[in-house]
mmCIF file of C-alpha atoms in Angstrom:
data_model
loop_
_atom_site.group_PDB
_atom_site.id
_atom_site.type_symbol
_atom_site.label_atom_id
_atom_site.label_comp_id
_atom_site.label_asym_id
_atom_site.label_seq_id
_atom_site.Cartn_x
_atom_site.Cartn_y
_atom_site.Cartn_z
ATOM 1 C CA UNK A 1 -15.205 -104.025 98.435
ATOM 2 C CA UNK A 2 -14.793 -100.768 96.614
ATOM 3 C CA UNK A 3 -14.154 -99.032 99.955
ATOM 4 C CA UNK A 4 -11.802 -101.476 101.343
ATOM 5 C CA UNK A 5 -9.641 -100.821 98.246
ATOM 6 C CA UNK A 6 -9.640 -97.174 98.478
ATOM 7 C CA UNK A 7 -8.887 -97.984 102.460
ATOM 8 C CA UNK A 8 -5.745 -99.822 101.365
ATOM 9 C CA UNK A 9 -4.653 -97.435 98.768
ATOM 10 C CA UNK A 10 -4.666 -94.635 101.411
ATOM 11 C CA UNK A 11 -2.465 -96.647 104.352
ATOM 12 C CA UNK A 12 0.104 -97.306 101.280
ATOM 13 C CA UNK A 13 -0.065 -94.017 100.196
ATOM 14 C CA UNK A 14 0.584 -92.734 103.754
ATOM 15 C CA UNK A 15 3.413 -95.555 104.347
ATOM 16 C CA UNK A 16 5.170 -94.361 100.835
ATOM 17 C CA UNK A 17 4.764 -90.710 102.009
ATOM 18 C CA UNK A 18 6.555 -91.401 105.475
ATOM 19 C CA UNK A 19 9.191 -93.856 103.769
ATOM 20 C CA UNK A 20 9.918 -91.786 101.171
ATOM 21 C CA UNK A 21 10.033 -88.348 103.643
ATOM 22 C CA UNK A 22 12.479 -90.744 105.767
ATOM 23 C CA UNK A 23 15.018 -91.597 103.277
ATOM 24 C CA UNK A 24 14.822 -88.018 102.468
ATOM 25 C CA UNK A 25 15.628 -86.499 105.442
ATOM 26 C CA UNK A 26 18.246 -89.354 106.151
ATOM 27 C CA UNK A 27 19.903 -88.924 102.874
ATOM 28 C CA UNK A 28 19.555 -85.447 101.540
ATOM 29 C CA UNK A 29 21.498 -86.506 98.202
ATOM 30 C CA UNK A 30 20.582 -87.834 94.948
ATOM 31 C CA UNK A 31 19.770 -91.078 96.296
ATOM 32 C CA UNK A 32 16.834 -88.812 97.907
ATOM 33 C CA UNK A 33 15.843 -87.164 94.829
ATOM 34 C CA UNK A 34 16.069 -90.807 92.695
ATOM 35 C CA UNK A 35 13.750 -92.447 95.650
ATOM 36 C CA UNK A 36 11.256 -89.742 96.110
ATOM 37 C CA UNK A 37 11.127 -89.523 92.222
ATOM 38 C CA UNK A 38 10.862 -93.880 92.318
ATOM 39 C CA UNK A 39 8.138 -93.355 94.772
ATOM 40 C CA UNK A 40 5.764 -90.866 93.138
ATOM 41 C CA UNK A 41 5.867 -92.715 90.285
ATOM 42 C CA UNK A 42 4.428 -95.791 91.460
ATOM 43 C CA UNK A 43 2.264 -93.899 93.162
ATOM 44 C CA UNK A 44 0.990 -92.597 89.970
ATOM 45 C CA UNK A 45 0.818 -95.722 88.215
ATOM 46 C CA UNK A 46 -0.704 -97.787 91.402
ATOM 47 C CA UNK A 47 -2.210 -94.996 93.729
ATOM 48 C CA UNK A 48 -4.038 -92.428 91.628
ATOM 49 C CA UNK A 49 -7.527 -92.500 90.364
ATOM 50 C CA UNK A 50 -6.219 -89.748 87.728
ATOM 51 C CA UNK A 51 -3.003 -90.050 87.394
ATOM 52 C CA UNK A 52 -1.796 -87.235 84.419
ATOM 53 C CA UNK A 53 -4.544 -85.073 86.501
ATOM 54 C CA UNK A 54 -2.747 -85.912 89.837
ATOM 55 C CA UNK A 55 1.042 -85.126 88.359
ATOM 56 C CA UNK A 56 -0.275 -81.493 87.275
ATOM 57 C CA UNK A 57 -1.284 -80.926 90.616
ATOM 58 C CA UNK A 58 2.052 -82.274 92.058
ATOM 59 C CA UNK A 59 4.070 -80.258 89.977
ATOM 60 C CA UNK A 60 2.078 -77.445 90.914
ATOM 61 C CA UNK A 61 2.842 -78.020 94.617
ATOM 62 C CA UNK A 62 5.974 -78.645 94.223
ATOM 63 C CA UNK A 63 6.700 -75.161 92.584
ATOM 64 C CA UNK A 64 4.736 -73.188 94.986
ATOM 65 C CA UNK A 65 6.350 -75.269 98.310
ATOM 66 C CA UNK A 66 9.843 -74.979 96.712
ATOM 67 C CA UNK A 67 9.284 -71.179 96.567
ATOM 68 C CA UNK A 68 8.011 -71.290 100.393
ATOM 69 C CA UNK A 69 10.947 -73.187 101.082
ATOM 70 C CA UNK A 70 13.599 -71.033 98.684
ATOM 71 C CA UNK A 71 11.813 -68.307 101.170
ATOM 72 C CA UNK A 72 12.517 -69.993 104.467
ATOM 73 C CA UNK A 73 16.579 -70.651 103.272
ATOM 74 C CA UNK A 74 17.019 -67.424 101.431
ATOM 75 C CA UNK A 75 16.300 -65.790 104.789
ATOM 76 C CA UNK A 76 17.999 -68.218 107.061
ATOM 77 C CA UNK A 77 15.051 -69.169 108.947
ATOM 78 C CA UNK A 78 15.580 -72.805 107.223
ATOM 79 C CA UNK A 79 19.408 -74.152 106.907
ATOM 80 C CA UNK A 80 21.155 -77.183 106.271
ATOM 81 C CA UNK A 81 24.374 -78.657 105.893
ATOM 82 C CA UNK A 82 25.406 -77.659 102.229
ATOM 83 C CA UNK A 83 24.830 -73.686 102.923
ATOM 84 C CA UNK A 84 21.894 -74.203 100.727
ATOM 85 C CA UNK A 85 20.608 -70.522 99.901
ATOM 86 C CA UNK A 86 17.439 -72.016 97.917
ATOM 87 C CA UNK A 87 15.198 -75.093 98.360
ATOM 88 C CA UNK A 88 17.325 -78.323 97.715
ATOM 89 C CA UNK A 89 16.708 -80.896 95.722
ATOM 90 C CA UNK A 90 15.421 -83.515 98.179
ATOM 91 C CA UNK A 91 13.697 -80.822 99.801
ATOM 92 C CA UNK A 92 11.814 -80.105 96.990
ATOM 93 C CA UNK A 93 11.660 -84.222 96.209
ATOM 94 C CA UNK A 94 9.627 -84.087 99.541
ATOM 95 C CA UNK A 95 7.041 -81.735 97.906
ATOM 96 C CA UNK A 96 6.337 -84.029 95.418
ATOM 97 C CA UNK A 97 5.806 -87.003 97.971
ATOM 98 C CA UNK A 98 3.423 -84.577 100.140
ATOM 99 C CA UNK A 99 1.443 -83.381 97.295
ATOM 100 C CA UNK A 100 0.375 -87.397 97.029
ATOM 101 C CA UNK A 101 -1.085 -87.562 100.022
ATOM 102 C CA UNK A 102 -3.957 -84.548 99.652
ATOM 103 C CA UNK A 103 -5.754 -86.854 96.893
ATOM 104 C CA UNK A 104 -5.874 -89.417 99.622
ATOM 105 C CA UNK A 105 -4.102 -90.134 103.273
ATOM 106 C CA UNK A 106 -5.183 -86.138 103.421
ATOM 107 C CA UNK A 107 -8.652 -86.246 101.621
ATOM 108 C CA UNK A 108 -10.454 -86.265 105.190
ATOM 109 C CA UNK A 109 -8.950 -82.755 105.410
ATOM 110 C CA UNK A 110 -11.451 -81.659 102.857
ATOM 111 C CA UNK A 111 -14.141 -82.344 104.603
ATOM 112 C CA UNK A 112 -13.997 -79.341 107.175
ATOM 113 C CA UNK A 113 -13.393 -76.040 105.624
ATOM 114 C CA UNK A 114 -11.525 -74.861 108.738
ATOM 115 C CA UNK A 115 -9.436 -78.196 109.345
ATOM 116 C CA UNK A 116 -6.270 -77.314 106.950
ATOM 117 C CA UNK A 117 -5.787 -73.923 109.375
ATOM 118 C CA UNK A 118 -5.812 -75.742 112.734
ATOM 119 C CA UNK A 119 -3.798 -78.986 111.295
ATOM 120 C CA UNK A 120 -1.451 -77.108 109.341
ATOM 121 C CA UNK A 121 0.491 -74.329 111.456
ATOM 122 C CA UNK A 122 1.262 -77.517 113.938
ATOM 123 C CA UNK A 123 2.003 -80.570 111.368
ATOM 124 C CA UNK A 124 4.161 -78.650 109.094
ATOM 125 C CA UNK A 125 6.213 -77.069 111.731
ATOM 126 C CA UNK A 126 7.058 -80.528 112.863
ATOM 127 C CA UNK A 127 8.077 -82.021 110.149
ATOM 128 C CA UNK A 128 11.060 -79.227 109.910
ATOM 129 C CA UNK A 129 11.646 -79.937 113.492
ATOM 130 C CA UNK A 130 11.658 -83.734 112.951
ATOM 131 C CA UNK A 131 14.166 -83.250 109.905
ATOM 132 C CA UNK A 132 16.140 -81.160 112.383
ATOM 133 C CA UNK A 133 16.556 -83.671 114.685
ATOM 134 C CA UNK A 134 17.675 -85.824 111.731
ATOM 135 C CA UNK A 135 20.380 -83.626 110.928
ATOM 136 C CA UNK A 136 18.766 -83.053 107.903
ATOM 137 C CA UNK A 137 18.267 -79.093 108.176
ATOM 138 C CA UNK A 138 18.884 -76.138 111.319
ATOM 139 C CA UNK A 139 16.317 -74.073 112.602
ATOM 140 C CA UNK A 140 19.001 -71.230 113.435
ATOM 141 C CA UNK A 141 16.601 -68.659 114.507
ATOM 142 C CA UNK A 142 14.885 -71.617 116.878
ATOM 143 C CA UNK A 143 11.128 -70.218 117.915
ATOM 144 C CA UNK A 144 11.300 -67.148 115.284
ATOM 145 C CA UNK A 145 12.027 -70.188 112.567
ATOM 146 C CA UNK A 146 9.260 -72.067 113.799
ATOM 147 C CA UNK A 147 7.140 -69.262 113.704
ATOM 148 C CA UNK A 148 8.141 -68.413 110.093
ATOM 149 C CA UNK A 149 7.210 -72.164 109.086
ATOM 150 C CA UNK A 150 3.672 -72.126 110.888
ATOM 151 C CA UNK A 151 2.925 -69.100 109.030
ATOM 152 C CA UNK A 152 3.721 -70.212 105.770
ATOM 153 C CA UNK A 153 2.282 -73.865 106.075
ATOM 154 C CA UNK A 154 -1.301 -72.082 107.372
ATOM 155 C CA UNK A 155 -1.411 -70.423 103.994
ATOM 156 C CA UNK A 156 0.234 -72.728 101.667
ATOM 157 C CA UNK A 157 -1.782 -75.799 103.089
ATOM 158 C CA UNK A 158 -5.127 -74.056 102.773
ATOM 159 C CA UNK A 159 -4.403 -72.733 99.498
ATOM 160 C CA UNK A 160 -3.432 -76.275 98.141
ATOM 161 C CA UNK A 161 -6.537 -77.687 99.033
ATOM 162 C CA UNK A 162 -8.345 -74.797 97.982
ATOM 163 C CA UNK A 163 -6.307 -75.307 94.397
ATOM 164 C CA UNK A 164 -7.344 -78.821 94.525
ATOM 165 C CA UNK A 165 -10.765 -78.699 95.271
ATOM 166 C CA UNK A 166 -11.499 -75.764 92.309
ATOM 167 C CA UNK A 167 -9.033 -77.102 89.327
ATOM 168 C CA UNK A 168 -7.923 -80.250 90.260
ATOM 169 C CA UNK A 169 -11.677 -82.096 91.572
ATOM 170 C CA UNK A 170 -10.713 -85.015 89.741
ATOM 171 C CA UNK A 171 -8.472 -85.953 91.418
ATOM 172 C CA UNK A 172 -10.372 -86.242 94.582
ATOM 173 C CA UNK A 173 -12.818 -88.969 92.973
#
């Protein structure tokens, strides 16, 4: 029974991730910002096994992907339609939505020491691209961009899980 539940609270963690990444990209607004925020909060308060140990990690990720992503705009490798020169706000709203998922859609990604550096250069290079093709950012310099993104997402995914698994084990339970 115990496993069933912690089934379920993984497929709605990975459906509020996806919804809440969708009316992200779609919006890009405060609307974004107000869902996202809507969305980790239940999340929190329904999801989480450790929920105050869960929202330090978050905001941890969420600094050091906004900085990754402040990175990608401030040297055009990232755009979008506002001139943004530094990570927007729904951008960063996004963050705060992935950083839910490594507790549990993700966990299995723990498992295999060398699984966040194969799945990570690919999946977080197409999530930009998806958002591109949502109008939601530009990848001006095209395969250079893409580039830039797989590089940072094979050390910024690794090093999240590696944060995780050393300070934030709780979490994991």
């Amino acid at each position: 029974m115990a496993s069933d539940t912690s089934t379920a609270l993984k497929v709605v963690n990975f459906a509020l991730f996806q919804a809440g990444w969708l009316a992200c990209v779609l919006l890009t607004n405060a609307w974004a910002v107000a869902i996202a925020i809507g969305v980790v909060a239940f999340h929190l308060a329904v999801v989480s096994v450790r929920p105050a140990a869960e929202a330090r990690f978050i905001l941890l990720g969420v600094v050091l992907g906004s900085l990754l992503d402040g990175l990608w705009f401030s040297t055009g490798m990232i755009e979008d339609g506002a001139g943004s020169t530094w990570t927007p706000l729904w951008l960063t709203a996004i963050w705060a939505l992935f950083m839910t998922t490594l507790a549990h859609s993700l966990a299995w990604m723990h498992q295999r020491i060398w699984l966040p550096f194969v799945f990570a250069p690919v999946a977080g290079p197409l999530a930009y691209l998806a958002a591109s093709k949502l109008d939601a950012v530009t990848l001006p310099a095209n395969t250079v961009s893409i580039a830039a993104l797989a590089v940072g997402w094979l050390v910024i995914f690794p090093l999240l899980m590696t944060i995780q698994k050393r300070r934030f084990a709780e979490t994991l339970a």
